[in-house]
Amino acid sequence: MAEDAGREKESKQGGFKTMPFILANEVCDRFATTGFNANMITYLTEQLHLPLVEASNTLTNLGGTASLTPIVGALIADSFAGRFWTITVGSAPPSPFHLLVLYASLLFTAVGSGGIRPCVVAFGADQFDLHAKPASTNQDHTQSPTPRTTGWNFFNLYFFWMGAAVLLALTVVVYVQENVGWGWGFGIPTIAMFVSVVAFVVGYPLYVQMKPGGSPLVRVAQVAAAAFRKRNVLLPEDPSLLYEDKELDADISTTGRLLHTNQFTFLDRAAIVEDGDMLDGRPQLWRVSTVHRVEEVKSIIRMLPIWSVGILLITSASHNYTFTIQQARTMDRHISPHFQIPPATLSIFSVLMMLLSLCFYDRVFVPVARRFTRHPSGINYLQRMGIGLGIALFANVAAALVETKRKAVAADHGLLDSPHAIVPISVFYLVPQYAIHGIADAFTSVGHMEFLYDQAPESMRSTAAALFWLAISAGNYLGTLLVTLVHEYTKKRGDWLQDNINRGKLDYYYWLVTGLQVLNLVFYVACATHYTFKPLEVVVNEEEKGGEENANELQLLPSTKNEGNMV
C-alpha cells in the first residue's frame, strides 16, 4: 500500500503539466535579459558616446560574464542546493537602485542568470524519463543511444519558447527604448523578472526534484588525486578487478552505472584497491574511487573537444549585436514614410527563422529522415550540430558580401566620409545573414544542448548544461580578443574597425571569421567521427517491456559507438 501511494504521488509529479511554470520562468528571464542587452550597442554609442570598438568589447565582455556565472550556479545545484532552489534564488531581480548604474545592473543580471540558465534545462528535463531505451541486450557498440521521443522533444520545446521570448523583447522592449525612453525600456524587463519568480514558485508541488549527488568537482579531484598517487602501480589485465561499490554510487547512478571503457586508462589506477585505501570497510575517496566515478571523469574529458566547437561559433555570431547593428544604423530602415525599423530589431529575423526551423525540423525533417536512418530522432545530435556548423558558414559569407555592397553604394554617393549619413541601400540586405544564423542555431544550439545533457554523467547534468553557457562565455571573450587584436594590428594599415565604418574594412573582418569557422568545422568533423559514446548499464522495468511482473533486470545500453557518428 505504501509503495502504491508513493507511486501515485510520483505520477502526479513531473511531465508536461510542469512545463507552463518552468518555461514561464525561463521565458520571463530571457525576455528580461534580452530586453536589457539587445539595444545596448545603441545606448553605449549614442547615449554614452563610446567608440565602436570599446562599445563592442564592453558588450562581448558582459556577454561572456553573463555566460560564465552559470558554471557557479550549476555547481551549487549539483552539489547541495538542488535545481529548484538554485533557480528560485537566481531569479531574484536587481533592485531599482541598480538600474541607475548601468554596469552594476547588467552585472547583477548576469549573476542572477547564473542560477537560472544551467539548472532550468536540466530541471525541465528531470520532469521526464529521458534516459535512453536499450535497443537490445547485447553490446552492439555501433549504435548510438536511442532517446525516448517524448522526452527529447523537450529540448525543441525549450528553445522554441526561448526564441519566442527573445522575439517579444526585440520588438516590444526595443521599440519602447527607441521611442518612449530608456527608463521604461529597462523597467519592463525588471517587471518581467519579478513575474518569473512568481511563475516558477507556484508550480512547486508538481515538480520532480532530483537529490543532489555531492560536488562533482570534488569527485573529479578525488579521481585525479587517487590516479596520481598510484601512477606507478600496474593496472590489472582484467577490468573486473577494479573497485566497484553500488551502494556508494547509488545516489549518483539512479538511471544506471557507467561501465568501464578502455580510454584514458591512466585514470583507472584510481580504482585499484591497495592497503590503507579502506577504513572500517569504507573507501577513503581521496585514495580510491569506484569505476563509475572514474568513468564520470572520462565522460567529461571525451565531451570537451565537441563542446569546444561552440566557442568559435559564438565568436562568429557575436557581431550580430554589435557591428551589424551599426551597419543597420547607416542604412535605409523605412518600411513606410512614417515608420522605420529600430536597428536592434533586425535580430527578429534570426529568431523567426530559428522558430520556423524548429517547427520544420520537428514536424517535417525528423519524420522524413527517420524513414531513411531508422533513428527515432531522424539524425543524432552530432549530425545535427555538424549540419548547423556548415549552415553557419554561409551567414558569415553573406555578411561579408553585404558589407562590400554597402560600402560600394556609400562610395558611389560620396558618403565615405559621412559616418552618420544614411546610405541609400535597404536595411533588408542584412536579413539573409540573420536568417541563416537562425537556421543554423536551430541545429547547433539544440544539438549541442542535447549532446551535453545526454553524454554527461547523470549527477553532473546541471554542470553539463553550464558548459553550454561556458562555451558562450568563452566565445564572447574570444570575440573581444579577436576584435582587439584586429583593431590593434590593422590600426596603422587602414584600420578595419574604425568608428566610421564607411572607411573601415568590416568586410575583411567577416572574411577572417569565415576562415576561422571553416577550420572549426574541419576540427568538429574529425572529433565527431571518432567520438565514443558513454557506456551505461540501465535498469529496465518489466512493465515497460510489456511484461506482467514488476521485476527489474539489468541491461546494457549500447552507446560506446566509435564509428559512423557523422555518416
Coordinates of C-alpha atoms in Angstrom, one line a residue:
M1 CA 0.0 0.0 0.0
A2 CA 2.8 2.4 0.9
E3 CA 4.5 1.6 -2.4
D4 CA 1.3 2.2 -4.3
A5 CA 0.8 5.6 -2.5
G6 CA 4.4 6.6 -3.3
R7 CA 3.9 5.6 -7.0
E8 CA 0.6 7.6 -7.1
K9 CA 2.3 10.6 -5.7
E10 CA 5.2 10.2 -8.2
S11 CA 2.6 10.0 -11.1
K12 CA 1.2 13.4 -10.0
Q13 CA 4.6 15.0 -10.3
G14 CA 6.7 15.8 -13.4
G15 CA 5.6 15.6 -17.0
F16 CA 4.2 18.2 -19.3
K17 CA 2.0 19.7 -16.6
T18 CA 5.1 21.3 -15.1
M19 CA 6.2 23.0 -18.3
P20 CA 4.0 26.1 -18.0
F21 CA 5.7 27.0 -14.7
I22 CA 9.2 26.1 -15.7
L23 CA 9.0 27.7 -19.2
A24 CA 7.3 30.8 -17.8
N25 CA 10.2 31.4 -15.5
E26 CA 12.7 31.0 -18.3
V27 CA 10.7 32.9 -20.8
C28 CA 10.4 35.9 -18.5
D29 CA 14.1 35.7 -17.6
R30 CA 15.1 35.5 -21.3
F31 CA 12.7 38.4 -22.1
A32 CA 14.3 40.5 -19.4
T33 CA 17.9 39.8 -20.2
T34 CA 17.3 40.3 -24.0
G35 CA 15.5 43.5 -23.2
F36 CA 18.5 44.8 -21.3
N37 CA 21.1 43.8 -23.8
A38 CA 19.6 43.8 -27.3
N39 CA 19.8 47.5 -28.0
M40 CA 22.7 48.2 -25.6
I41 CA 25.2 49.0 -28.5
T42 CA 22.9 51.9 -29.4
Y43 CA 22.9 53.1 -25.8
L44 CA 26.7 52.9 -25.5
T45 CA 27.5 54.6 -28.8
E46 CA 24.6 57.2 -29.0
Q47 CA 24.0 58.0 -25.3
L48 CA 27.4 57.4 -23.7
H49 CA 29.4 58.2 -26.9
L50 CA 31.8 55.3 -26.6
P51 CA 34.0 54.4 -29.6
L52 CA 32.7 51.5 -31.6
V53 CA 35.4 49.0 -30.7
E54 CA 35.2 49.9 -27.0
A55 CA 31.4 49.5 -27.1
S56 CA 31.6 46.2 -28.9
N57 CA 34.2 44.8 -26.4
T58 CA 32.1 46.1 -23.5
L59 CA 29.1 44.0 -24.7
T60 CA 31.1 40.9 -25.5
N61 CA 32.7 41.1 -22.1
L62 CA 29.4 41.4 -20.4
G63 CA 28.0 38.6 -22.5
G64 CA 31.0 36.5 -21.5
T65 CA 30.4 37.3 -17.8
A66 CA 26.7 36.5 -18.1
S67 CA 27.5 33.1 -19.6
L68 CA 30.3 32.4 -17.1
T69 CA 28.2 32.7 -13.9
P70 CA 26.1 29.6 -14.8
I71 CA 29.0 27.3 -14.0
V72 CA 28.8 28.6 -10.4
G73 CA 25.1 28.1 -10.3
A74 CA 25.4 24.6 -11.7
L75 CA 28.0 23.5 -9.2
I76 CA 25.8 24.8 -6.4
A77 CA 22.8 22.9 -7.8
D78 CA 24.6 19.6 -8.4
S79 CA 26.5 19.8 -5.1
F80 CA 23.9 20.5 -2.4
A81 CA 21.1 23.1 -3.2
G82 CA 19.3 21.2 -5.9
R83 CA 17.9 22.8 -9.1
F84 CA 14.7 24.2 -7.7
W85 CA 16.2 26.4 -5.1
T86 CA 19.1 27.5 -7.3
I87 CA 16.6 28.6 -10.0
T88 CA 14.4 30.4 -7.4
V89 CA 17.2 32.3 -5.7
G90 CA 18.8 33.1 -9.1
S91 CA 15.5 34.6 -10.4
A92 CA 15.5 37.4 -7.9
P93 CA 15.8 40.7 -9.9
P94 CA 18.1 43.6 -9.3
S95 CA 16.7 46.4 -7.2
P96 CA 15.7 49.7 -8.9
F97 CA 18.8 51.3 -7.4
H98 CA 21.0 49.1 -9.5
L99 CA 19.2 50.2 -12.7
L100 CA 20.7 53.7 -12.1
V101 CA 24.2 52.2 -12.5
L102 CA 24.4 50.6 -15.9
Y103 CA 27.2 48.1 -15.4
A104 CA 26.1 47.2 -11.9
S105 CA 22.7 46.4 -13.3
L106 CA 24.0 44.2 -16.1
L107 CA 26.4 42.5 -13.7
F108 CA 23.6 41.7 -11.2
T109 CA 21.5 40.4 -14.1
A110 CA 24.4 38.2 -15.1
V111 CA 24.8 36.8 -11.6
G112 CA 21.1 36.1 -11.3
S113 CA 21.1 34.3 -14.7
G114 CA 23.9 32.1 -13.4
G115 CA 21.4 30.4 -11.1
I116 CA 18.8 30.0 -13.8
R117 CA 20.3 29.1 -17.1
P118 CA 22.2 25.9 -16.3
C119 CA 19.5 24.5 -14.0
V120 CA 16.3 25.2 -15.8
V121 CA 17.2 22.9 -18.8
A122 CA 18.3 20.1 -16.5
F123 CA 15.4 20.7 -14.2
G124 CA 12.9 20.7 -17.0
A125 CA 14.4 17.5 -18.4
D126 CA 14.2 15.9 -15.0
Q127 CA 10.4 16.1 -15.3
F128 CA 10.5 13.4 -18.0
D129 CA 12.1 10.0 -18.1
L130 CA 14.9 11.0 -20.5
H131 CA 17.3 8.1 -20.2
A132 CA 17.7 6.2 -23.4
K133 CA 16.0 2.9 -24.1
P134 CA 18.3 -0.1 -24.6
A135 CA 17.9 -1.4 -28.1
S136 CA 19.0 -4.9 -27.2
T137 CA 20.7 -6.9 -24.6
N138 CA 23.9 -7.3 -26.5
Q139 CA 26.7 -4.8 -26.7
D140 CA 26.4 -3.5 -30.2
H141 CA 28.8 -0.7 -29.9
T142 CA 28.0 0.6 -33.4
Q143 CA 24.7 2.1 -32.3
S144 CA 24.2 5.5 -30.7
P145 CA 21.9 6.0 -27.7
T146 CA 18.2 5.8 -28.6
P147 CA 16.3 8.6 -26.8
R148 CA 12.7 8.5 -25.7
T149 CA 10.9 10.5 -28.3
T150 CA 8.6 12.4 -25.9
G151 CA 11.5 13.4 -23.6
W152 CA 13.8 14.6 -26.3
N153 CA 11.1 16.8 -27.8
F154 CA 11.6 18.9 -24.6
F155 CA 14.7 20.4 -26.0
N156 CA 13.0 21.6 -29.1
L157 CA 10.2 23.0 -26.9
Y158 CA 12.6 24.8 -24.6
F159 CA 14.5 26.5 -27.4
F160 CA 11.2 27.4 -29.2
W161 CA 9.8 29.2 -26.2
M162 CA 13.2 30.9 -25.5
G163 CA 13.1 32.1 -29.1
A164 CA 9.6 33.5 -28.6
A165 CA 10.7 35.4 -25.5
V166 CA 13.6 36.9 -27.4
L167 CA 11.3 37.8 -30.3
L168 CA 9.0 39.7 -27.9
A169 CA 11.9 41.5 -26.3
L170 CA 13.4 42.5 -29.7
T171 CA 10.1 44.1 -30.8
V172 CA 8.3 45.5 -27.7
V173 CA 11.3 46.4 -25.5
V174 CA 13.5 47.7 -28.3
Y175 CA 10.6 49.8 -29.6
V176 CA 10.0 51.3 -26.1
Q177 CA 13.7 52.1 -25.7
E178 CA 13.9 53.8 -29.1
N179 CA 10.6 55.7 -29.0
V180 CA 9.5 56.1 -25.3
G181 CA 12.6 56.2 -23.2
W182 CA 15.4 54.2 -21.6
G183 CA 13.7 54.3 -18.2
W184 CA 10.7 52.3 -19.4
G185 CA 12.9 50.3 -21.7
F186 CA 14.8 49.0 -18.7
G187 CA 11.8 49.0 -16.3
I188 CA 9.8 46.5 -18.4
P189 CA 12.4 43.7 -18.2
T190 CA 12.7 44.3 -14.4
I191 CA 9.0 43.7 -14.0
A192 CA 9.4 40.5 -16.1
M193 CA 12.0 39.2 -13.7
F194 CA 9.5 39.6 -10.8
V195 CA 6.9 37.6 -12.8
S196 CA 9.5 34.9 -13.5
V197 CA 10.0 34.2 -9.7
V198 CA 6.2 34.0 -9.0
A199 CA 5.5 31.8 -12.0
F200 CA 8.2 29.3 -11.1
V201 CA 7.4 29.0 -7.3
V202 CA 3.7 28.5 -8.0
G203 CA 4.5 25.1 -9.7
Y204 CA 6.5 23.8 -6.7
P205 CA 4.0 20.9 -5.8
L206 CA 4.2 19.5 -9.3
Y207 CA 7.9 19.2 -9.7
V208 CA 10.1 16.1 -9.6
Q209 CA 13.2 17.1 -7.7
M210 CA 16.4 15.1 -8.0
K211 CA 18.5 14.7 -4.9
P212 CA 21.9 16.4 -5.3
G213 CA 24.7 13.9 -5.5
G214 CA 27.5 16.0 -3.9
S215 CA 30.1 18.2 -5.5
P216 CA 31.1 16.9 -9.0
L217 CA 34.3 19.0 -8.8
V218 CA 35.2 17.2 -5.5
R219 CA 34.7 13.8 -7.2
V220 CA 36.8 14.8 -10.2
A221 CA 39.5 16.0 -7.8
Q222 CA 39.3 12.7 -5.9
V223 CA 39.7 10.6 -9.0
A224 CA 42.7 12.7 -10.2
A225 CA 44.4 12.6 -6.8
A226 CA 43.9 8.8 -6.5
A227 CA 45.2 8.2 -10.0
F228 CA 48.2 10.4 -9.5
R229 CA 49.0 8.7 -6.1
K230 CA 49.0 5.3 -7.9
R231 CA 50.7 6.5 -11.1
N232 CA 53.4 3.8 -10.8
V233 CA 51.0 0.9 -10.0
L234 CA 50.5 -1.7 -12.7
L235 CA 46.9 -2.0 -14.0
P236 CA 45.2 -5.4 -13.7
E237 CA 44.6 -7.1 -17.1
D238 CA 41.1 -7.9 -16.0
P239 CA 39.0 -4.6 -15.5
S240 CA 36.5 -6.5 -13.3
L241 CA 39.2 -6.4 -10.6
L242 CA 38.8 -2.6 -10.3
Y243 CA 36.9 -1.3 -7.4
E244 CA 33.1 -1.0 -7.6
D245 CA 30.6 -0.1 -4.9
K246 CA 26.9 0.0 -6.0
E247 CA 25.7 1.3 -2.6
L248 CA 28.3 4.1 -2.6
D249 CA 27.3 5.2 -6.1
A250 CA 23.5 4.7 -5.6
D251 CA 22.7 8.5 -5.4
I252 CA 24.7 9.4 -8.5
S253 CA 23.6 6.4 -10.7
T254 CA 19.8 6.2 -10.4
T255 CA 19.4 5.6 -14.1
G256 CA 22.3 3.1 -14.3
R257 CA 26.0 2.8 -13.6
L258 CA 28.7 3.8 -16.1
L259 CA 30.7 0.8 -17.4
H260 CA 34.4 0.5 -17.8
T261 CA 36.0 1.8 -21.1
N262 CA 39.5 1.4 -22.4
Q263 CA 40.1 5.1 -23.0
F264 CA 42.2 7.2 -20.6
T265 CA 43.3 4.1 -18.8
F266 CA 45.8 6.1 -16.7
L267 CA 42.7 7.2 -14.7
D268 CA 41.8 3.5 -14.0
R269 CA 44.6 3.4 -11.4
A270 CA 42.3 5.4 -9.2
A271 CA 40.1 2.3 -8.9
I272 CA 42.9 -0.1 -7.8
V273 CA 42.5 -1.1 -4.2
E274 CA 45.6 -1.1 -2.1
D275 CA 46.4 -1.4 1.6
G276 CA 45.2 1.6 3.5
D277 CA 42.6 2.5 1.0
M278 CA 39.8 1.3 3.3
L279 CA 39.0 2.4 6.8
D280 CA 36.5 0.3 8.7
G281 CA 35.2 -1.1 5.4
R282 CA 34.6 2.3 3.9
P283 CA 36.7 3.6 1.0
Q284 CA 38.9 6.6 1.5
L285 CA 37.8 8.5 -1.6
W286 CA 41.0 10.6 -1.9
R287 CA 42.9 7.3 -2.2
V288 CA 40.5 5.1 -4.2
S289 CA 37.5 5.7 -6.4
T290 CA 34.9 3.4 -8.0
V291 CA 34.8 2.5 -11.7
H292 CA 31.6 4.6 -12.0
R293 CA 33.3 7.7 -10.6
V294 CA 36.4 7.2 -12.9
E295 CA 34.1 6.9 -15.9
E296 CA 32.4 10.1 -14.9
V297 CA 35.7 11.9 -15.4
K298 CA 36.3 10.1 -18.6
S299 CA 32.9 11.1 -19.9
I300 CA 33.7 14.8 -19.3
I301 CA 37.1 14.5 -21.0
R302 CA 35.5 12.9 -24.0
M303 CA 33.0 15.7 -24.3
L304 CA 35.4 18.6 -24.2
P305 CA 36.5 18.6 -27.9
I306 CA 32.9 18.6 -29.1
W307 CA 32.0 21.2 -26.5
S308 CA 34.8 23.5 -27.5
V309 CA 33.5 23.8 -31.1
G310 CA 30.7 26.0 -29.8
I311 CA 33.2 28.7 -28.7
L312 CA 34.2 29.8 -32.2
L313 CA 30.6 29.5 -33.3
I314 CA 29.6 32.1 -30.7
T315 CA 32.5 34.3 -31.7
S316 CA 31.3 34.4 -35.2
A317 CA 27.7 35.3 -34.2
S318 CA 28.6 37.9 -31.6
H319 CA 28.9 40.7 -34.2
N320 CA 25.2 40.4 -34.8
Y321 CA 24.6 42.5 -31.7
T322 CA 27.4 45.0 -32.3
F323 CA 28.8 45.7 -35.8
T324 CA 25.7 44.6 -37.7
I325 CA 23.5 47.0 -35.7
Q326 CA 26.0 49.8 -36.5
Q327 CA 25.7 48.9 -40.2
A328 CA 21.9 49.0 -40.0
R329 CA 22.0 52.4 -38.4
T330 CA 23.6 53.7 -41.6
M331 CA 21.1 52.1 -44.0
D332 CA 17.6 52.9 -45.1
R333 CA 15.3 51.4 -42.4
H334 CA 12.0 52.8 -43.6
I335 CA 9.1 50.4 -44.1
S336 CA 6.7 53.3 -44.7
P337 CA 7.3 57.1 -44.9
H338 CA 6.5 57.4 -41.2
F339 CA 7.9 54.2 -39.7
Q340 CA 11.4 52.8 -39.7
I341 CA 12.8 49.6 -38.0
P342 CA 15.0 50.1 -34.9
P343 CA 18.4 48.6 -35.8
A344 CA 18.4 46.1 -32.9
T345 CA 15.0 44.8 -34.0
L346 CA 16.7 43.2 -37.1
S347 CA 17.6 40.3 -34.8
I348 CA 13.9 39.2 -35.0
F349 CA 14.7 37.7 -38.4
S350 CA 17.2 35.4 -36.8
V351 CA 14.8 34.4 -34.1
L352 CA 11.9 34.0 -36.5
M353 CA 13.9 31.7 -38.7
M354 CA 15.0 29.7 -35.7
L355 CA 11.4 29.2 -34.6
L356 CA 10.3 28.2 -38.1
S357 CA 13.3 25.9 -38.4
L358 CA 12.5 24.2 -35.1
C359 CA 8.9 23.6 -36.3
F360 CA 10.1 22.3 -39.7
Y361 CA 12.7 20.1 -38.1
D362 CA 10.3 18.5 -35.6
R363 CA 7.3 18.1 -37.9
V364 CA 8.9 17.5 -41.3
F365 CA 12.6 16.8 -41.3
V366 CA 12.6 14.2 -38.5
P367 CA 9.7 12.0 -39.9
V368 CA 11.3 12.1 -43.4
A369 CA 14.9 11.4 -42.1
R370 CA 13.5 8.6 -39.8
R371 CA 12.4 6.6 -42.9
F372 CA 16.0 6.5 -44.1
T373 CA 18.0 6.3 -40.9
R374 CA 15.7 4.3 -38.7
H375 CA 16.8 6.6 -35.9
P376 CA 13.9 7.8 -33.7
S377 CA 15.2 11.4 -33.9
G378 CA 15.9 11.2 -37.6
I379 CA 19.6 12.0 -37.0
N380 CA 21.6 12.0 -33.9
Y381 CA 22.8 15.2 -32.1
L382 CA 26.3 15.1 -33.5
Q383 CA 25.0 15.1 -37.1
R384 CA 22.6 17.9 -36.1
M385 CA 25.5 20.0 -34.9
G386 CA 27.5 19.3 -38.0
I387 CA 24.7 20.5 -40.3
G388 CA 24.3 23.6 -38.2
L389 CA 28.0 24.4 -38.3
G390 CA 28.0 24.1 -42.1
I391 CA 25.0 26.4 -42.5
A392 CA 26.6 29.0 -40.2
L393 CA 29.4 29.4 -42.7
F394 CA 27.1 30.9 -45.2
A395 CA 25.9 33.5 -42.7
N396 CA 29.4 34.9 -42.4
V397 CA 29.8 34.8 -46.2
A398 CA 26.6 36.7 -46.6
A399 CA 27.7 39.3 -44.0
A400 CA 30.9 40.0 -45.9
L401 CA 29.2 40.3 -49.3
V402 CA 26.5 42.7 -47.9
E403 CA 29.1 44.9 -46.3
T404 CA 31.1 45.1 -49.5
K405 CA 27.9 46.1 -51.3
R406 CA 27.0 48.7 -48.6
K407 CA 30.4 50.4 -48.9
A408 CA 30.3 50.4 -52.7
V409 CA 26.9 52.3 -52.6
A410 CA 28.4 54.7 -50.0
A411 CA 31.3 55.4 -52.3
D412 CA 29.0 55.9 -55.3
H413 CA 27.1 58.6 -53.4
G414 CA 30.2 60.3 -51.9
L415 CA 29.3 59.2 -48.4
L416 CA 32.6 57.6 -47.3
D417 CA 33.5 60.5 -45.0
S418 CA 29.9 60.9 -43.7
P419 CA 29.6 58.2 -41.0
H420 CA 26.2 59.4 -39.8
A421 CA 24.6 59.8 -43.2
I422 CA 22.1 57.3 -44.4
V423 CA 23.4 55.2 -47.3
P424 CA 20.7 54.7 -49.9
I425 CA 20.6 50.9 -49.5
S426 CA 17.8 49.0 -47.9
V427 CA 18.4 47.5 -44.4
F428 CA 16.8 44.4 -45.6
Y429 CA 20.1 43.4 -47.3
L430 CA 21.1 42.4 -43.8
V431 CA 18.2 39.9 -43.4
P432 CA 19.8 36.9 -45.1
Q433 CA 22.7 36.7 -42.7
Y434 CA 20.3 37.0 -39.7
A435 CA 18.1 34.3 -41.2
I436 CA 20.9 31.9 -41.9
H437 CA 22.2 32.4 -38.4
G438 CA 18.7 31.5 -37.1
I439 CA 18.5 28.3 -39.2
A440 CA 22.0 27.3 -38.0
D441 CA 21.0 28.0 -34.4
A442 CA 18.1 25.5 -34.6
F443 CA 20.6 22.8 -35.4
T444 CA 23.7 23.8 -33.4
S445 CA 22.2 25.1 -30.2
V446 CA 19.7 22.3 -29.7
G447 CA 22.1 19.6 -30.8
H448 CA 24.8 21.0 -28.5
M449 CA 22.5 21.0 -25.5
E450 CA 21.2 17.5 -26.3
F451 CA 24.7 16.2 -26.5
L452 CA 25.8 17.8 -23.2
Y453 CA 22.7 16.5 -21.4
D454 CA 22.9 13.0 -22.8
Q455 CA 26.6 12.4 -22.5
A456 CA 27.2 14.0 -19.1
P457 CA 27.1 11.8 -16.0
E458 CA 23.6 12.0 -14.5
S459 CA 24.9 13.7 -11.3
M460 CA 26.6 16.4 -13.4
R461 CA 23.8 17.5 -15.7
S462 CA 23.4 21.0 -14.4
T463 CA 27.2 21.3 -14.7
A464 CA 27.0 20.0 -18.2
A465 CA 24.2 22.5 -19.1
A466 CA 26.5 25.2 -17.6
L467 CA 29.2 24.0 -20.1
F468 CA 26.8 25.2 -22.9
W469 CA 26.8 28.7 -21.3
L470 CA 30.6 28.4 -20.7
A471 CA 31.1 28.0 -24.4
I472 CA 29.0 31.1 -25.0
S473 CA 31.1 32.9 -22.4
A474 CA 34.4 31.8 -23.9
G475 CA 33.1 32.7 -27.4
N476 CA 32.2 36.2 -26.3
Y477 CA 35.6 36.7 -24.6
L478 CA 37.3 35.4 -27.7
G479 CA 35.2 37.8 -29.7
T480 CA 36.6 40.6 -27.6
L481 CA 40.1 39.4 -28.0
L482 CA 39.7 39.0 -31.8
V483 CA 38.3 42.5 -32.2
T484 CA 41.1 43.9 -30.1
L485 CA 43.8 42.1 -32.0
V486 CA 42.4 43.0 -35.4
H487 CA 41.9 46.6 -34.3
E488 CA 45.5 46.9 -32.9
Y489 CA 47.1 45.1 -35.8
T490 CA 45.3 47.0 -38.6
K491 CA 45.4 50.4 -36.9
K492 CA 48.4 51.5 -38.9
R493 CA 47.4 49.6 -42.0
G494 CA 44.0 51.1 -42.8
D495 CA 42.0 50.2 -39.6
W496 CA 39.5 47.5 -40.4
L497 CA 37.3 48.5 -37.4
Q498 CA 37.0 52.3 -37.5
D499 CA 34.2 54.3 -35.9
N500 CA 33.5 55.4 -39.4
I501 CA 32.6 52.0 -40.8
N502 CA 32.3 53.5 -44.3
R503 CA 36.1 53.9 -44.3
G504 CA 36.7 50.7 -42.4
K505 CA 37.1 47.2 -43.7
L506 CA 34.5 45.4 -41.7
D507 CA 34.0 43.0 -44.7
Y508 CA 37.6 41.8 -44.2
Y509 CA 36.8 41.0 -40.6
Y510 CA 33.8 39.0 -41.7
W511 CA 36.0 37.0 -44.2
L512 CA 38.5 36.4 -41.3
V513 CA 35.8 35.0 -39.2
T514 CA 34.6 32.8 -42.1
G515 CA 38.1 31.3 -42.4
L516 CA 38.1 30.5 -38.7
Q517 CA 34.7 28.8 -39.0
V518 CA 36.0 26.6 -41.8
L519 CA 38.8 25.4 -39.5
N520 CA 36.2 24.9 -36.7
L521 CA 34.1 22.7 -39.0
V522 CA 37.0 20.6 -40.0
F523 CA 38.0 20.1 -36.4
Y524 CA 34.4 19.2 -35.4
V525 CA 34.1 16.6 -38.2
A526 CA 37.3 14.9 -37.0
C527 CA 36.2 14.9 -33.4
A528 CA 32.6 13.8 -34.0
T529 CA 33.7 11.0 -36.3
H530 CA 35.9 9.4 -33.6
Y531 CA 33.7 10.2 -30.6
T532 CA 32.9 7.3 -28.3
F533 CA 29.5 7.4 -26.5
K534 CA 29.4 6.6 -22.8
P535 CA 28.5 3.0 -21.9
L536 CA 25.7 2.7 -19.4
E537 CA 24.2 -0.1 -17.5
V538 CA 20.5 0.7 -17.0
V539 CA 17.7 -0.8 -15.0
V540 CA 14.7 -1.8 -17.2
N541 CA 11.3 -2.3 -15.6
E542 CA 9.4 -5.3 -16.9
E543 CA 6.2 -3.1 -17.2
E544 CA 8.0 -1.0 -19.8
K545 CA 8.7 -4.2 -21.8
G546 CA 5.1 -5.3 -21.7
G547 CA 5.7 -8.0 -19.0
E548 CA 3.2 -8.8 -16.3
E549 CA 5.6 -8.9 -13.5
N550 CA 7.2 -5.9 -11.8
A551 CA 10.7 -7.4 -11.8
N552 CA 13.8 -5.4 -12.6
E553 CA 16.6 -6.6 -14.9
L554 CA 19.9 -5.1 -15.8
Q555 CA 20.6 -4.5 -19.5
L556 CA 23.5 -2.8 -21.2
L557 CA 22.8 0.4 -23.1
P558 CA 24.8 0.1 -26.3
S559 CA 26.3 3.5 -26.5
T560 CA 30.0 3.2 -26.9
K561 CA 30.0 4.0 -30.6
N562 CA 33.3 4.7 -32.2
E563 CA 32.5 4.9 -35.9
G564 CA 29.8 6.3 -38.2
N565 CA 28.8 9.2 -36.0
M566 CA 28.7 11.7 -38.8
V567 CA 27.6 9.4 -41.6

